[in-house]
Amino acid sequence: MTYCLLSIKLLEWTVFVLICDGSVRRSQTLGLVFFMAVSNASSEDELSPQNKEQKNSKGFSDFCIKNIKQADFGRKEIEIAQQEMPALMILRKRTAGEKPLAGANVVGCTHITAQTAVLIETLSALGAQCRWSACNIFSTQNAVAAALAEGGISVFAWKGESEDDFWWCIDQCVAADRWQPNLILDDGGDMTHWIYKKHPALFKKLKGIVEESVTGVYRLYQLSKKGKLCIPTMNVNDSVTKQKFDNLYCCKESIVDGLKRTTDVMIGGKQVVVCGYGEVGKGSCASLKALGAIVYVTEVDPICALQACMDGFRVITLTEIIRQVDMVITCTGNKNIVGREHFDKMKSGCIVCNMGHSNTEIDLTSLQTTELKWQRVRPHVDHIIWPDGKRVILLAEGRLLNLSCSTVPSFVLSITATTQALALIELYNAPDGRYNQDIYLLPKKMDEYVASLHLPTFDAHLTELTDDQAKYLGISKYGPFKPNYYRYGKAFPHI
Ligand SMILES: NC(=O)c1ccc[n+]([C@@H]2O[C@H](COP(=O)([O-])OP(=O)(O)OC[C@H]3O[C@@H](n4cnc5c(N)ncnc54)[C@H](O)[C@@H]3O)[C@@H](O)[C@H]2O)c1
């Protein structure tokens, strides 16, 4: 009998396929082969990355990830993302000789995805040394983390970390031998919080923090109010090029993907309540409405509530609408939006998920009671079963849906990532005295620069102000074109 054994790398599994010419033995051998494949995958998977010794092909081992063998696959993911992230690639070329981040030690805590990898590798190309952990226990792309480690980046993250793993990974980034961060790139404020709590002495060497999320910026303002903010901070979240693009378009393009991948749900005709009508809520509502959902909005802010009304959404309280909706989606950045009192009133089959940064919006502890059964039906999909058989479908354990369960558009993230890179360059190179112990927005001119780097993708042709027109408006013909307080209008007046 002749046979050959093919080894096929399929994501995290090595699957052996045995091709036999003897049909009699086929079922036996395939059974054995299947067993080998499963036990190989599961024994590797079961081992916590913390207990694995791994080295990249050059012997480098200062990282902790799921599986370094996935690096080739992750590299392809990064290359695909690069094609949709033109500005970072241009930045690499334009600053090739200058290395504006030479000597910068950047400690990062963000989602670890192909798009972030393009940012991290751009920072390295600009001269920085980076150590990175994940800001979310579910959003890490393991193969991408492997590709970063293969490229020599100290990355500490894997998909499905425990809460303890999460803080351990953050600590590995900060408490490194012979390496001290002088810049933080944070998404949600956990890295900043950890350094304040566990390694406050590091602040003496830090030149600044760049914070990307609503939640993290809120935490920075809390620190500032208490007089505890001791270094300059750049609030990237409120940069126009972050908020008006990432929060809005990223969610608009990914929420439906997250819902469909997890539940295969039909959106048209479904009644959906979206809690919070900020940028994330606006993007989510627009997308759901475009597919024919009947969308309700809850809001605390009368201005956002009025915007929702004028966009054609019914503004209502969660208590009023909860019995009739098929989906509840939180987008507030706040806590305890959906509690047990709401869960008890939901109809069977109601889908509950969160698009906000933290897992605080849905009160899961109220569901940890003995009469309720939890059943994991798919990755990231739990059925919570009431004694009468009612089932509520919880996605991603209440963590942000799109980054846990779907892909997000690289192009939108390119805009945010370029803003982050420029904010780091600005803080690192600013002369003494330009920034104090305060929270700043990226200078307007840089926001405009980020946007301009993305225009060639669309073959967009900008009109140039004439000297006369610039004089009439009282601005330079090369920008900035708007004052800092300009709000850039609403994105979806027509939906
Ligand atoms: N999923 C993603 O890809 C993604 C992208 C960007 C931001 N975010 C996160 O999403 C969250 C929201 O971001 P945003 O930019 O929309 O913020 P935002 O401040 O613009 O909007 C939040 C809205 O929620 C409202 N709100 C607060 N408490 C409420 C309550 N109890 N009930 C109803 N409404 C309430 C606020 O009035 C506000 O209008 C943040 O946590 C942010 O970090 C997620």
Short mmCIF file of C-alpha atoms in Angstrom, two decimals, residues 50 109 133-135 137 156 158 161-175 186 188-199 219 399:
data_model
loop_
_atom_site.label_atom_id
_atom_site.label_comp_id
_atom_site.label_asym_id
_atom_site.label_seq_id
_atom_site.Cartn_x
_atom_site.Cartn_y
_atom_site.Cartn_z
CA GLN A 50 2.21 31.79 30.09
CA CYS A 109 -2.21 48.67 25.10
CA SER A 133 -0.38 44.22 25.23
CA ALA A 134 -4.06 43.91 24.37
CA CYS A 135 -6.75 46.23 25.72
CA ILE A 137 -9.31 39.87 26.21
CA PHE A 156 2.08 39.92 25.24
CA TRP A 158 -3.71 36.19 23.04
CA GLU A 161 -7.07 35.82 28.08
CA SER A 162 -8.41 35.54 31.61
CA GLU A 163 -8.71 38.70 33.68
CA ASP A 164 -5.47 37.73 35.48
CA ASP A 165 -3.70 37.06 32.17
CA PHE A 166 -4.81 40.51 31.00
CA TRP A 167 -3.06 42.34 33.86
CA TRP A 168 -0.09 39.98 33.72
CA CYS A 169 0.42 40.85 30.02
CA ILE A 170 0.22 44.57 30.78
CA ASP A 171 2.78 44.15 33.54
CA GLN A 172 5.15 42.22 31.25
CA CYS A 173 5.19 45.25 28.95
CA VAL A 174 5.97 47.70 31.70
CA ALA A 175 8.23 45.80 34.06
CA ASP A 186 -3.40 53.52 25.43
CA GLY A 188 -9.23 52.53 27.40
CA GLY A 189 -6.75 53.73 30.04
CA ASP A 190 -5.81 50.33 31.51
CA MET A 191 -2.09 50.69 30.83
CA THR A 192 -2.05 54.19 32.28
CA HIS A 193 -4.05 53.00 35.30
CA TRP A 194 -1.67 50.06 35.86
CA ILE A 195 1.42 52.27 35.73
CA TYR A 196 -0.19 54.72 38.20
CA LYS A 197 -1.07 51.88 40.53
CA LYS A 198 1.94 49.60 40.29
CA HIS A 199 4.89 51.52 38.81
CA ARG A 219 -10.42 58.41 33.11
CA ARG A 399 -17.63 42.98 25.49
#
